[in-house]
């Protein structure tokens, strides 16, 4: 697994397997799992493939949002838009149409911007696996599928951090390029999310039986990844 990214309190990584090794973001290279300085990735970064583009958007003091763009149709989705104005600014910059919100779970630092964003952008479809997700319009469950432009999105139910946690697996039909996976707070660089609403057995199933069975070339966008020392100590 190829990792890059960091933040002041939380480690946030965009992880690629295979095709983009050697890509440089900030002071770190894809291909190295060694974190660099803590502040160099607090600006937005874009990683592109021919079929999709992902922009990492810094949010709050220690988090990231992800703008997913279908390069064929210029349709876009935002993952966990806690700061809506930054999302709208990025959408305008790329000249794309925002149609969907992919919410991994209901915690405020992931879903807290949903209700404001739907007022700023009309017609949004808000996906989530929990009735507590703000402004949700499309309740999803394990293996629910939908489209973002020509991109195919599959929902993976990974309860434990929260009882309704969803990861989003994104592929382009008939493409040889790696798929993408948005893991929310299920999978971190140095471990997994806290068991706020679940059990160790549920987390094991999520990591080993669900995420662990995805193709090895999957592009993994690891979200709120807690500081290595704190996470390893289990705090």
Tab-separated table of C-alpha atoms in Angstrom:
chain	number	residue	atom	x	y	z
A	1	UNK	CA	0.000	0.000	0.000
A	2	UNK	CA	1.358	3.383	-1.016
A	3	UNK	CA	0.593	6.185	1.388
A	4	UNK	CA	0.967	9.940	1.517
A	5	UNK	CA	-0.453	12.703	3.667
A	6	UNK	CA	-0.534	14.163	7.095
A	7	UNK	CA	-2.170	16.776	9.280
A	8	UNK	CA	-1.688	18.497	12.621
A	9	UNK	CA	-3.838	16.220	14.778
A	10	UNK	CA	-4.965	13.499	12.386
A	11	UNK	CA	-3.085	11.723	9.662
A	12	UNK	CA	-4.999	11.835	6.383
A	13	UNK	CA	-3.778	9.798	3.440
A	14	UNK	CA	-4.511	9.228	-0.185
A	15	UNK	CA	-3.270	5.719	-0.898
A	16	UNK	CA	-2.683	4.265	-4.332
A	17	UNK	CA	-1.733	0.729	-5.305
A	18	UNK	CA	0.168	0.275	-8.538
A	19	UNK	CA	-0.389	2.783	-11.290
A	20	UNK	CA	0.596	6.044	-9.610
A	21	UNK	CA	3.661	5.082	-7.588
A	22	UNK	CA	6.174	7.900	-7.753
A	23	UNK	CA	3.514	10.622	-7.789
A	24	UNK	CA	4.587	13.478	-5.560
A	25	UNK	CA	2.252	15.343	-3.188
A	26	UNK	CA	3.723	17.956	-0.871
A	27	UNK	CA	6.960	16.624	0.553
A	28	UNK	CA	6.093	12.938	0.227
A	29	UNK	CA	6.113	10.455	-2.620
A	30	UNK	CA	3.490	7.856	-3.343
A	31	UNK	CA	5.444	4.719	-2.640
A	32	UNK	CA	6.539	5.693	0.866
A	33	UNK	CA	4.555	5.011	4.027
A	34	UNK	CA	6.780	7.288	6.110
A	35	UNK	CA	4.978	10.510	7.134
A	36	UNK	CA	6.658	13.828	6.396
A	37	UNK	CA	6.160	17.169	8.129
A	38	UNK	CA	2.757	17.848	9.645
A	39	UNK	CA	1.601	20.911	7.761
A	40	UNK	CA	2.556	20.450	4.111
A	41	UNK	CA	-0.690	18.847	2.930
A	42	UNK	CA	-3.070	21.444	4.327
A	43	UNK	CA	-3.608	22.709	0.800
A	44	UNK	CA	-5.765	20.993	-1.792
A	45	UNK	CA	-4.174	18.373	-4.022
A	46	UNK	CA	-5.479	16.708	-7.176
A	47	UNK	CA	-4.730	13.174	-8.326
A	48	UNK	CA	-5.871	12.303	-11.841
A	49	UNK	CA	-6.485	9.187	-13.861
A	50	UNK	CA	-7.934	9.145	-17.359
A	51	UNK	CA	-11.338	8.044	-16.041
A	52	UNK	CA	-11.606	9.945	-12.760
A	53	UNK	CA	-10.064	12.786	-10.807
A	54	UNK	CA	-9.984	13.192	-7.014
A	55	UNK	CA	-9.253	16.465	-5.250
A	56	UNK	CA	-8.308	16.402	-1.570
A	57	UNK	CA	-9.881	19.426	0.099
A	58	UNK	CA	-8.632	20.377	3.586
A	59	UNK	CA	-11.485	20.803	6.054
A	60	UNK	CA	-11.666	22.057	9.647
A	61	UNK	CA	-8.249	21.961	11.316
A	62	UNK	CA	-7.539	18.292	10.783
A	63	UNK	CA	-9.740	16.692	8.153
A	64	UNK	CA	-10.226	16.290	4.399
A	65	UNK	CA	-13.138	16.153	1.978
A	66	UNK	CA	-12.877	14.463	-1.415
A	67	UNK	CA	-14.265	15.774	-4.701
A	68	UNK	CA	-14.733	12.854	-7.098
A	69	UNK	CA	-14.980	13.855	-10.774
A	70	UNK	CA	-16.041	11.658	-13.671
A	71	UNK	CA	-13.755	12.782	-16.488
A	72	UNK	CA	-16.133	11.562	-19.205
A	73	UNK	CA	-19.290	13.433	-18.167
A	74	UNK	CA	-17.817	16.112	-15.861
A	75	UNK	CA	-20.287	15.044	-13.193
A	76	UNK	CA	-18.996	15.159	-9.616
A	77	UNK	CA	-19.682	13.849	-6.139
A	78	UNK	CA	-18.352	15.110	-2.820
A	79	UNK	CA	-17.427	12.801	0.036
A	80	UNK	CA	-18.244	14.100	3.544
A	81	UNK	CA	-18.643	17.841	2.762
A	82	UNK	CA	-18.208	19.340	6.216
A	83	UNK	CA	-17.258	22.759	4.745
A	84	UNK	CA	-19.742	23.463	1.919
A	85	UNK	CA	-18.268	26.736	0.637
A	86	UNK	CA	-14.936	25.051	-0.095
A	87	UNK	CA	-16.824	22.383	-2.009
A	88	UNK	CA	-18.722	24.926	-4.111
A	89	UNK	CA	-15.507	26.829	-4.851
A	90	UNK	CA	-13.777	23.638	-6.001
A	91	UNK	CA	-16.712	22.639	-8.193
A	92	UNK	CA	-16.589	26.032	-9.916
A	93	UNK	CA	-12.823	25.796	-10.348
A	94	UNK	CA	-13.091	22.453	-12.127
A	95	UNK	CA	-16.124	23.472	-14.181
A	96	UNK	CA	-18.089	20.363	-13.227
A	97	UNK	CA	-21.644	19.646	-12.131
A	98	UNK	CA	-22.053	18.498	-8.533
A	99	UNK	CA	-24.860	15.943	-8.351
A	100	UNK	CA	-24.162	13.735	-5.347
A	101	UNK	CA	-23.046	13.713	-1.725
A	102	UNK	CA	-21.466	10.493	-0.453
A	103	UNK	CA	-21.695	10.457	3.338
A	104	UNK	CA	-19.684	7.790	5.118
A	105	UNK	CA	-21.304	8.313	8.534
A	106	UNK	CA	-23.306	10.757	10.626
A	107	UNK	CA	-20.552	12.304	12.786
A	108	UNK	CA	-20.504	16.101	12.518
A	109	UNK	CA	-16.977	16.309	11.076
A	110	UNK	CA	-18.166	14.261	8.098
A	111	UNK	CA	-21.884	15.019	7.674
A	112	UNK	CA	-22.081	18.407	9.373
A	113	UNK	CA	-22.166	20.369	6.119
A	114	UNK	CA	-24.838	18.361	4.309
A	115	UNK	CA	-27.820	20.524	5.175
A	116	UNK	CA	-26.080	23.748	4.200
A	117	UNK	CA	-24.745	22.289	0.962
A	118	UNK	CA	-28.167	21.146	-0.272
A	119	UNK	CA	-29.349	24.735	0.157
A	120	UNK	CA	-26.402	26.033	-1.856
A	121	UNK	CA	-26.654	23.468	-4.672
A	122	UNK	CA	-30.120	22.425	-5.807
A	123	UNK	CA	-31.073	18.883	-6.762
A	124	UNK	CA	-28.340	17.069	-4.857
A	125	UNK	CA	-28.722	13.383	-4.107
A	126	UNK	CA	-27.428	12.753	-0.582
A	127	UNK	CA	-26.405	9.152	0.051
A	128	UNK	CA	-25.953	7.656	3.503
A	129	UNK	CA	-26.510	4.488	5.472
A	130	UNK	CA	-28.055	6.072	8.546
A	131	UNK	CA	-31.165	8.162	9.252
A	132	UNK	CA	-28.929	10.417	11.364
A	133	UNK	CA	-27.080	11.598	8.251
A	134	UNK	CA	-28.119	15.192	7.634
A	135	UNK	CA	-30.293	15.894	4.560
A	136	UNK	CA	-30.092	12.274	3.395
A	137	UNK	CA	-32.288	11.591	0.355
A	138	UNK	CA	-31.005	8.147	-0.645
A	139	UNK	CA	-30.732	5.617	2.181
A	140	UNK	CA	-28.249	2.922	1.148
A	141	UNK	CA	-27.228	-0.479	2.476
A	142	UNK	CA	-24.650	-3.147	1.695
A	143	UNK	CA	-24.125	-3.585	-2.068
A	144	UNK	CA	-26.457	-0.742	-3.048
A	145	UNK	CA	-25.213	0.661	-6.370
A	146	UNK	CA	-25.651	3.943	-8.219
A	147	UNK	CA	-23.905	6.102	-10.821
A	148	UNK	CA	-21.938	9.327	-10.684
A	149	UNK	CA	-21.843	10.126	-14.370
A	150	UNK	CA	-20.265	7.070	-15.975
A	151	UNK	CA	-18.632	5.967	-12.718
A	152	UNK	CA	-20.162	3.011	-10.886
A	153	UNK	CA	-20.448	3.332	-7.101
A	154	UNK	CA	-20.984	0.336	-4.817
A	155	UNK	CA	-21.846	0.806	-1.132
A	156	UNK	CA	-20.079	-1.385	1.419
A	157	UNK	CA	-21.695	-1.625	4.851
A	158	UNK	CA	-18.959	-1.461	7.514
A	159	UNK	CA	-20.650	-0.920	10.896
A	160	UNK	CA	-18.646	-0.442	14.100
A	161	UNK	CA	-17.308	3.110	14.243
A	162	UNK	CA	-20.975	3.962	13.766
A	163	UNK	CA	-23.826	1.524	13.244
A	164	UNK	CA	-24.601	2.935	9.797
A	165	UNK	CA	-21.097	3.421	8.400
A	166	UNK	CA	-20.738	3.059	4.626
A	167	UNK	CA	-17.605	2.861	2.467
A	168	UNK	CA	-17.904	3.770	-1.218
A	169	UNK	CA	-16.199	1.663	-3.900
A	170	UNK	CA	-15.910	3.462	-7.250
A	171	UNK	CA	-15.151	1.806	-10.581
A	172	UNK	CA	-15.235	2.683	-14.264
A	173	UNK	CA	-16.727	-0.138	-16.373
A	174	UNK	CA	-14.328	-1.588	-18.946
A	175	UNK	CA	-11.412	0.418	-17.557
A	176	UNK	CA	-8.003	-1.017	-16.730
A	177	UNK	CA	-7.257	1.749	-14.222
A	178	UNK	CA	-7.530	1.193	-10.457
A	179	UNK	CA	-10.889	1.615	-8.715
A	180	UNK	CA	-11.225	3.958	-5.742
A	181	UNK	CA	-12.376	3.319	-2.184
A	182	UNK	CA	-13.537	5.975	0.288
A	183	UNK	CA	-13.216	4.420	3.737
A	184	UNK	CA	-14.448	7.182	6.043
A	185	UNK	CA	-13.532	6.338	9.636
A	186	UNK	CA	-13.445	2.566	9.170
A	187	UNK	CA	-9.830	2.250	7.979
A	188	UNK	CA	-6.928	4.433	9.149
A	189	UNK	CA	-3.231	4.416	8.294
A	190	UNK	CA	-2.231	2.944	11.662
A	191	UNK	CA	-5.386	1.008	12.422
A	192	UNK	CA	-9.138	1.402	12.435
A	193	UNK	CA	-11.753	3.767	13.828
A	194	UNK	CA	-12.916	3.710	17.432
A	195	UNK	CA	-15.727	1.301	18.253
A	196	UNK	CA	-18.299	3.941	19.148
A	197	UNK	CA	-21.325	1.881	18.124
A	198	UNK	CA	-20.035	-1.603	17.397
A	199	UNK	CA	-17.906	-4.548	18.378
A	200	UNK	CA	-14.488	-5.957	17.565
A	201	UNK	CA	-16.211	-8.731	15.645
A	202	UNK	CA	-17.960	-6.176	13.425
A	203	UNK	CA	-14.718	-4.324	12.735
A	204	UNK	CA	-12.937	-7.569	11.907
A	205	UNK	CA	-15.660	-8.407	9.402
A	206	UNK	CA	-15.491	-4.913	7.891
A	207	UNK	CA	-11.719	-4.967	7.460
A	208	UNK	CA	-11.122	-8.619	6.558
A	209	UNK	CA	-14.309	-9.894	4.969
A	210	UNK	CA	-15.501	-6.720	3.228
A	211	UNK	CA	-12.609	-4.343	2.473
A	212	UNK	CA	-9.987	-7.085	2.534
A	213	UNK	CA	-11.593	-8.874	-0.389
A	214	UNK	CA	-11.446	-5.925	-2.761
A	215	UNK	CA	-8.994	-6.092	-5.687
A	216	UNK	CA	-5.404	-5.332	-4.605
A	217	UNK	CA	-5.088	-2.539	-7.177
A	218	UNK	CA	-7.797	-0.490	-5.451
A	219	UNK	CA	-7.018	3.196	-4.951
A	220	UNK	CA	-7.699	3.776	-1.271
A	221	UNK	CA	-8.557	7.271	-0.039
A	222	UNK	CA	-8.007	6.906	3.679
A	223	UNK	CA	-9.904	9.617	5.510
A	224	UNK	CA	-9.598	10.775	9.138
A	225	UNK	CA	-6.479	8.824	10.022
A	226	UNK	CA	-5.487	9.427	13.631
A	227	UNK	CA	-2.008	10.430	14.712
A	228	UNK	CA	0.168	7.322	14.674
A	229	UNK	CA	1.217	7.347	18.320
A	230	UNK	CA	-2.292	7.943	19.637
A	231	UNK	CA	-3.834	5.329	17.372
A	232	UNK	CA	-1.246	2.655	18.065
A	233	UNK	CA	-1.756	3.155	21.799
A	234	UNK	CA	-5.479	2.648	21.225
A	235	UNK	CA	-6.532	6.038	22.565
